[in-house]
């Protein structure tokens, strides 16, 4: 029997030619938990999750997902939603579904269709003609319709209006289960903080503060967002 850790990161650093993006990051995330990685742009959030998703390699340190080192096998159990678009311009919504079906053996088409119908996203609509909010909902529905061990959402509410934000949060909450974990990066802390079991504040590639969300609120006597504002001076 494996450990309850879905994510294990030990002393990970990432150096690019001109700068160090991550410096000695260590964290674990248990099955069934949601981790919020919080920090402004340039804090190292995207670099860290790209390492977890197998899209870039750590310079030093060790990373495993469900006891598997980063590679082909780990990629098959991670469902990653980047903060930018990855569809071809000619695609309709139904083509995006076909793409995911071809790409991922664990894709649950009926779950995805159910989510899209709840959100009133038509199959025949061209993706390029969807509003920003609709586009984000489509991305979320696709990514959360896999039977992955780890879901990674990079800025899932970026540029979305408040009504769409609520719908997206509802989808995320309804998709959580005890067999998988989720990592969400965001700077929209107020909207997202009710999702988080664990929180990690990243500043300039280093962990400034991390811990259980409830315990941090109790210890600091304030919300996760207020702690964020204090750390980053916003």
PDB file of N, CA, C and O in Angstrom, residues 53-102:
ATOM      1  N   UNK A  53       3.655  19.083 -13.391  1.00  0.00           N
ATOM      2  CA  UNK A  53       2.951  18.571 -14.578  1.00  0.00           C
ATOM      3  C   UNK A  53       3.899  17.899 -15.571  1.00  0.00           C
ATOM      4  O   UNK A  53       3.451  17.347 -16.582  1.00  0.00           O
ATOM      5  N   UNK A  54       5.208  17.937 -15.294  1.00  0.00           N
ATOM      6  CA  UNK A  54       6.181  17.288 -16.178  1.00  0.00           C
ATOM      7  C   UNK A  54       6.505  18.093 -17.420  1.00  0.00           C
ATOM      8  O   UNK A  54       6.992  17.551 -18.411  1.00  0.00           O
ATOM      9  N   UNK A  55       6.263  19.408 -17.369  1.00  0.00           N
ATOM     10  CA  UNK A  55       6.505  20.258 -18.541  1.00  0.00           C
ATOM     11  C   UNK A  55       7.866  20.940 -18.494  1.00  0.00           C
ATOM     12  O   UNK A  55       8.345  21.437 -19.503  1.00  0.00           O
ATOM     13  N   UNK A  56       8.462  20.982 -17.317  1.00  0.00           N
ATOM     14  CA  UNK A  56       9.829  21.489 -17.194  1.00  0.00           C
ATOM     15  C   UNK A  56      10.506  20.719 -16.062  1.00  0.00           C
ATOM     16  O   UNK A  56       9.820  20.182 -15.191  1.00  0.00           O
ATOM     17  N   UNK A  57      11.814  20.622 -16.116  1.00  0.00           N
ATOM     18  CA  UNK A  57      12.534  19.819 -15.114  1.00  0.00           C
ATOM     19  C   UNK A  57      13.113  20.707 -14.024  1.00  0.00           C
ATOM     20  O   UNK A  57      13.606  21.805 -14.294  1.00  0.00           O
ATOM     21  N   UNK A  58      13.065  20.187 -12.816  1.00  0.00           N
ATOM     22  CA  UNK A  58      13.729  20.885 -11.710  1.00  0.00           C
ATOM     23  C   UNK A  58      15.234  20.827 -11.933  1.00  0.00           C
ATOM     24  O   UNK A  58      15.760  19.846 -12.466  1.00  0.00           O
ATOM     25  N   UNK A  59      15.945  21.878 -11.524  1.00  0.00           N
ATOM     26  CA  UNK A  59      17.408  21.874 -11.624  1.00  0.00           C
ATOM     27  C   UNK A  59      17.985  20.943 -10.563  1.00  0.00           C
ATOM     28  O   UNK A  59      18.884  20.152 -10.830  1.00  0.00           O
ATOM     29  N   UNK A  60      17.453  21.033  -9.345  1.00  0.00           N
ATOM     30  CA  UNK A  60      17.849  20.113  -8.269  1.00  0.00           C
ATOM     31  C   UNK A  60      16.616  19.760  -7.446  1.00  0.00           C
ATOM     32  O   UNK A  60      15.609  20.465  -7.483  1.00  0.00           O
ATOM     33  N   UNK A  61      16.721  18.655  -6.694  1.00  0.00           N
ATOM     34  CA  UNK A  61      15.624  18.229  -5.821  1.00  0.00           C
ATOM     35  C   UNK A  61      14.856  17.052  -6.394  1.00  0.00           C
ATOM     36  O   UNK A  61      15.128  16.587  -7.497  1.00  0.00           O
ATOM     37  N   UNK A  62      13.904  16.563  -5.611  1.00  0.00           N
ATOM     38  CA  UNK A  62      13.123  15.382  -6.000  1.00  0.00           C
ATOM     39  C   UNK A  62      11.633  15.705  -5.991  1.00  0.00           C
ATOM     40  O   UNK A  62      11.151  16.406  -5.109  1.00  0.00           O
ATOM     41  N   UNK A  63      10.934  15.141  -6.987  1.00  0.00           N
ATOM     42  CA  UNK A  63       9.489  15.350  -7.102  1.00  0.00           C
ATOM     43  C   UNK A  63       8.830  14.018  -7.427  1.00  0.00           C
ATOM     44  O   UNK A  63       9.311  13.275  -8.289  1.00  0.00           O
ATOM     45  N   UNK A  64       7.722  13.692  -6.748  1.00  0.00           N
ATOM     46  CA  UNK A  64       6.947  12.513  -7.125  1.00  0.00           C
ATOM     47  C   UNK A  64       5.455  12.799  -7.001  1.00  0.00           C
ATOM     48  O   UNK A  64       5.030  13.610  -6.181  1.00  0.00           O
ATOM     49  N   UNK A  65       4.686  12.129  -7.855  1.00  0.00           N
ATOM     50  CA  UNK A  65       3.228  12.212  -7.828  1.00  0.00           C
ATOM     51  C   UNK A  65       2.713  10.796  -7.573  1.00  0.00           C
ATOM     52  O   UNK A  65       2.979   9.889  -8.357  1.00  0.00           O
ATOM     53  N   UNK A  66       1.995  10.602  -6.471  1.00  0.00           N
ATOM     54  CA  UNK A  66       1.482   9.271  -6.090  1.00  0.00           C
ATOM     55  C   UNK A  66       2.601   8.229  -6.139  1.00  0.00           C
ATOM     56  O   UNK A  66       2.450   7.154  -6.723  1.00  0.00           O
ATOM     57  N   UNK A  67       3.730   8.572  -5.536  1.00  0.00           N
ATOM     58  CA  UNK A  67       4.911   7.692  -5.442  1.00  0.00           C
ATOM     59  C   UNK A  67       5.585   7.397  -6.770  1.00  0.00           C
ATOM     60  O   UNK A  67       6.402   6.475  -6.867  1.00  0.00           O
ATOM     61  N   UNK A  68       5.259   8.144  -7.805  1.00  0.00           N
ATOM     62  CA  UNK A  68       5.862   7.950  -9.126  1.00  0.00           C
ATOM     63  C   UNK A  68       6.712   9.174  -9.452  1.00  0.00           C
ATOM     64  O   UNK A  68       6.255  10.311  -9.294  1.00  0.00           O
ATOM     65  N   UNK A  69       7.956   8.942  -9.902  1.00  0.00           N
ATOM     66  CA  UNK A  69       8.799  10.068 -10.319  1.00  0.00           C
ATOM     67  C   UNK A  69       8.220  10.746 -11.547  1.00  0.00           C
ATOM     68  O   UNK A  69       7.405  10.164 -12.275  1.00  0.00           O
ATOM     69  N   UNK A  70       8.630  11.979 -11.795  1.00  0.00           N
ATOM     70  CA  UNK A  70       8.083  12.740 -12.920  1.00  0.00           C
ATOM     71  C   UNK A  70       8.533  12.116 -14.235  1.00  0.00           C
ATOM     72  O   UNK A  70       9.716  11.860 -14.460  1.00  0.00           O
ATOM     73  N   UNK A  71       7.566  11.856 -15.108  1.00  0.00           N
ATOM     74  CA  UNK A  71       7.840  11.217 -16.400  1.00  0.00           C
ATOM     75  C   UNK A  71       6.535  10.855 -17.075  1.00  0.00           C
ATOM     76  O   UNK A  71       5.480  11.415 -16.749  1.00  0.00           O
ATOM     77  N   UNK A  72       6.585   9.904 -17.983  1.00  0.00           N
ATOM     78  CA  UNK A  72       5.394   9.521 -18.755  1.00  0.00           C
ATOM     79  C   UNK A  72       4.267   9.064 -17.824  1.00  0.00           C
ATOM     80  O   UNK A  72       3.106   9.453 -17.984  1.00  0.00           O
ATOM     81  N   UNK A  73       4.625   8.248 -16.822  1.00  0.00           N
ATOM     82  CA  UNK A  73       3.593   7.697 -15.935  1.00  0.00           C
ATOM     83  C   UNK A  73       2.957   8.787 -15.071  1.00  0.00           C
ATOM     84  O   UNK A  73       1.739   8.830 -14.894  1.00  0.00           O
ATOM     85  N   UNK A  74       3.778   9.702 -14.565  1.00  0.00           N
ATOM     86  CA  UNK A  74       3.204  10.766 -13.726  1.00  0.00           C
ATOM     87  C   UNK A  74       2.306  11.680 -14.560  1.00  0.00           C
ATOM     88  O   UNK A  74       1.264  12.132 -14.104  1.00  0.00           O
ATOM     89  N   UNK A  75       2.713  11.942 -15.810  1.00  0.00           N
ATOM     90  CA  UNK A  75       1.889  12.803 -16.673  1.00  0.00           C
ATOM     91  C   UNK A  75       0.501  12.205 -16.891  1.00  0.00           C
ATOM     92  O   UNK A  75      -0.471  12.931 -17.064  1.00  0.00           O
ATOM     93  N   UNK A  76       0.423  10.883 -16.887  1.00  0.00           N
ATOM     94  CA  UNK A  76      -0.867  10.225 -17.147  1.00  0.00           C
ATOM     95  C   UNK A  76      -1.825  10.323 -15.965  1.00  0.00           C
ATOM     96  O   UNK A  76      -3.014  10.053 -16.102  1.00  0.00           O
ATOM     97  N   UNK A  77      -1.317  10.707 -14.796  1.00  0.00           N
ATOM     98  CA  UNK A  77      -2.201  10.820 -13.616  1.00  0.00           C
ATOM     99  C   UNK A  77      -2.359  12.265 -13.145  1.00  0.00           C
ATOM    100  O   UNK A  77      -2.939  12.528 -12.100  1.00  0.00           O
ATOM    101  N   UNK A  78      -1.829  13.207 -13.934  1.00  0.00           N
ATOM    102  CA  UNK A  78      -1.968  14.635 -13.624  1.00  0.00           C
ATOM    103  C   UNK A  78      -2.821  15.298 -14.694  1.00  0.00           C
ATOM    104  O   UNK A  78      -2.562  15.152 -15.882  1.00  0.00           O
ATOM    105  N   UNK A  79      -3.855  16.006 -14.269  1.00  0.00           N
ATOM    106  CA  UNK A  79      -4.689  16.768 -15.202  1.00  0.00           C
ATOM    107  C   UNK A  79      -4.410  18.252 -14.963  1.00  0.00           C
ATOM    108  O   UNK A  79      -4.735  18.794 -13.915  1.00  0.00           O
ATOM    109  N   UNK A  80      -3.788  18.879 -15.966  1.00  0.00           N
ATOM    110  CA  UNK A  80      -3.250  20.237 -15.794  1.00  0.00           C
ATOM    111  C   UNK A  80      -3.984  21.219 -16.687  1.00  0.00           C
ATOM    112  O   UNK A  80      -4.151  20.979 -17.880  1.00  0.00           O
ATOM    113  N   UNK A  81      -4.436  22.319 -16.086  1.00  0.00           N
ATOM    114  CA  UNK A  81      -5.045  23.387 -16.865  1.00  0.00           C
ATOM    115  C   UNK A  81      -4.132  24.604 -16.845  1.00  0.00           C
ATOM    116  O   UNK A  81      -4.024  25.292 -15.836  1.00  0.00           O
ATOM    117  N   UNK A  82      -3.441  24.856 -17.976  1.00  0.00           N
ATOM    118  CA  UNK A  82      -2.548  26.015 -18.012  1.00  0.00           C
ATOM    119  C   UNK A  82      -3.347  27.311 -18.059  1.00  0.00           C
ATOM    120  O   UNK A  82      -4.560  27.294 -18.268  1.00  0.00           O
ATOM    121  N   UNK A  83      -2.655  28.436 -17.873  1.00  0.00           N
ATOM    122  CA  UNK A  83      -3.380  29.712 -17.863  1.00  0.00           C
ATOM    123  C   UNK A  83      -3.494  30.304 -19.265  1.00  0.00           C
ATOM    124  O   UNK A  83      -3.899  31.432 -19.437  1.00  0.00           O
ATOM    125  N   UNK A  84      -3.108  29.516 -20.299  1.00  0.00           N
ATOM    126  CA  UNK A  84      -3.320  30.025 -21.657  1.00  0.00           C
ATOM    127  C   UNK A  84      -3.918  28.929 -22.544  1.00  0.00           C
ATOM    128  O   UNK A  84      -3.866  27.755 -22.228  1.00  0.00           O
ATOM    129  N   UNK A  85      -4.442  29.357 -23.657  1.00  0.00           N
ATOM    130  CA  UNK A  85      -5.236  28.483 -24.521  1.00  0.00           C
ATOM    131  C   UNK A  85      -4.383  27.470 -25.293  1.00  0.00           C
ATOM    132  O   UNK A  85      -3.280  27.778 -25.716  1.00  0.00           O
ATOM    133  N   UNK A  86      -4.907  26.275 -25.463  1.00  0.00           N
ATOM    134  CA  UNK A  86      -4.157  25.271 -26.223  1.00  0.00           C
ATOM    135  C   UNK A  86      -5.005  24.631 -27.335  1.00  0.00           C
ATOM    136  O   UNK A  86      -4.724  23.524 -27.776  1.00  0.00           O
ATOM    137  N   UNK A  87      -6.058  25.309 -27.779  1.00  0.00           N
ATOM    138  CA  UNK A  87      -6.899  24.763 -28.849  1.00  0.00           C
ATOM    139  C   UNK A  87      -6.558  25.407 -30.191  1.00  0.00           C
ATOM    140  O   UNK A  87      -6.091  26.538 -30.240  1.00  0.00           O
ATOM    141  N   UNK A  88      -6.827  24.656 -31.273  1.00  0.00           N
ATOM    142  CA  UNK A  88      -6.645  25.223 -32.612  1.00  0.00           C
ATOM    143  C   UNK A  88      -7.806  26.157 -32.941  1.00  0.00           C
ATOM    144  O   UNK A  88      -8.925  25.958 -32.485  1.00  0.00           O
ATOM    145  N   UNK A  89      -7.508  27.144 -33.773  1.00  0.00           N
ATOM    146  CA  UNK A  89      -8.524  28.175 -34.093  1.00  0.00           C
ATOM    147  C   UNK A  89      -9.773  27.611 -34.771  1.00  0.00           C
ATOM    148  O   UNK A  89     -10.858  28.151 -34.647  1.00  0.00           O
ATOM    149  N   UNK A  90      -9.600  26.523 -35.536  1.00  0.00           N
ATOM    150  CA  UNK A  90     -10.752  25.985 -36.284  1.00  0.00           C
ATOM    151  C   UNK A  90     -11.709  25.176 -35.401  1.00  0.00           C
ATOM    152  O   UNK A  90     -12.807  24.829 -35.820  1.00  0.00           O
ATOM    153  N   UNK A  91     -11.330  24.899 -34.185  1.00  0.00           N
ATOM    154  CA  UNK A  91     -12.085  23.933 -33.372  1.00  0.00           C
ATOM    155  C   UNK A  91     -13.417  24.473 -32.855  1.00  0.00           C
ATOM    156  O   UNK A  91     -13.525  25.618 -32.436  1.00  0.00           O
ATOM    157  N   UNK A  92     -14.394  23.566 -32.870  1.00  0.00           N
ATOM    158  CA  UNK A  92     -15.646  23.803 -32.153  1.00  0.00           C
ATOM    159  C   UNK A  92     -15.539  23.108 -30.793  1.00  0.00           C
ATOM    160  O   UNK A  92     -14.611  22.326 -30.559  1.00  0.00           O
ATOM    161  N   UNK A  93     -16.516  23.367 -29.929  1.00  0.00           N
ATOM    162  CA  UNK A  93     -16.523  22.735 -28.605  1.00  0.00           C
ATOM    163  C   UNK A  93     -16.446  21.215 -28.733  1.00  0.00           C
ATOM    164  O   UNK A  93     -15.680  20.554 -28.031  1.00  0.00           O
ATOM    165  N   UNK A  94     -17.215  20.653 -29.659  1.00  0.00           N
ATOM    166  CA  UNK A  94     -17.228  19.187 -29.813  1.00  0.00           C
ATOM    167  C   UNK A  94     -15.860  18.645 -30.242  1.00  0.00           C
ATOM    168  O   UNK A  94     -15.486  17.523 -29.894  1.00  0.00           O
ATOM    169  N   UNK A  95     -15.084  19.464 -30.984  1.00  0.00           N
ATOM    170  CA  UNK A  95     -13.742  19.036 -31.400  1.00  0.00           C
ATOM    171  C   UNK A  95     -12.789  18.980 -30.205  1.00  0.00           C
ATOM    172  O   UNK A  95     -11.907  18.119 -30.143  1.00  0.00           O
ATOM    173  N   UNK A  96     -12.968  19.919 -29.285  1.00  0.00           N
ATOM    174  CA  UNK A  96     -12.140  19.917 -28.067  1.00  0.00           C
ATOM    175  C   UNK A  96     -12.393  18.647 -27.257  1.00  0.00           C
ATOM    176  O   UNK A  96     -11.462  18.041 -26.711  1.00  0.00           O
ATOM    177  N   UNK A  97     -13.653  18.224 -27.214  1.00  0.00           N
ATOM    178  CA  UNK A  97     -13.991  16.986 -26.504  1.00  0.00           C
ATOM    179  C   UNK A  97     -13.335  15.788 -27.183  1.00  0.00           C
ATOM    180  O   UNK A  97     -12.753  14.918 -26.523  1.00  0.00           O
ATOM    181  N   UNK A  98     -13.388  15.752 -28.513  1.00  0.00           N
ATOM    182  CA  UNK A  98     -12.741  14.664 -29.260  1.00  0.00           C
ATOM    183  C   UNK A  98     -11.230  14.646 -29.009  1.00  0.00           C
ATOM    184  O   UNK A  98     -10.628  13.580 -28.876  1.00  0.00           O
ATOM    185  N   UNK A  99     -10.642  15.835 -28.953  1.00  0.00           N
ATOM    186  CA  UNK A  99      -9.203  15.942 -28.696  1.00  0.00           C
ATOM    187  C   UNK A  99      -8.853  15.306 -27.353  1.00  0.00           C
ATOM    188  O   UNK A  99      -7.909  14.517 -27.243  1.00  0.00           O
ATOM    189  N   UNK A 100      -9.628  15.641 -26.316  1.00  0.00           N
ATOM    190  CA  UNK A 100      -9.382  15.078 -24.989  1.00  0.00           C
ATOM    191  C   UNK A 100      -9.624  13.567 -24.977  1.00  0.00           C
ATOM    192  O   UNK A 100      -8.895  12.821 -24.331  1.00  0.00           O
ATOM    193  N   UNK A 101     -10.636  13.118 -25.702  1.00  0.00           N
ATOM    194  CA  UNK A 101     -10.903  11.668 -25.786  1.00  0.00           C
ATOM    195  C   UNK A 101      -9.724  10.936 -26.406  1.00  0.00           C
ATOM    196  O   UNK A 101      -9.324   9.861 -25.955  1.00  0.00           O
ATOM    197  N   UNK A 102      -9.157  11.521 -27.457  1.00  0.00           N
ATOM    198  CA  UNK A 102      -8.010  10.893 -28.138  1.00  0.00           C
ATOM    199  C   UNK A 102      -6.759  10.913 -27.271  1.00  0.00           C
ATOM    200  O   UNK A 102      -5.959   9.978 -27.293  1.00  0.00           O
TER     201      UNK A 102
END
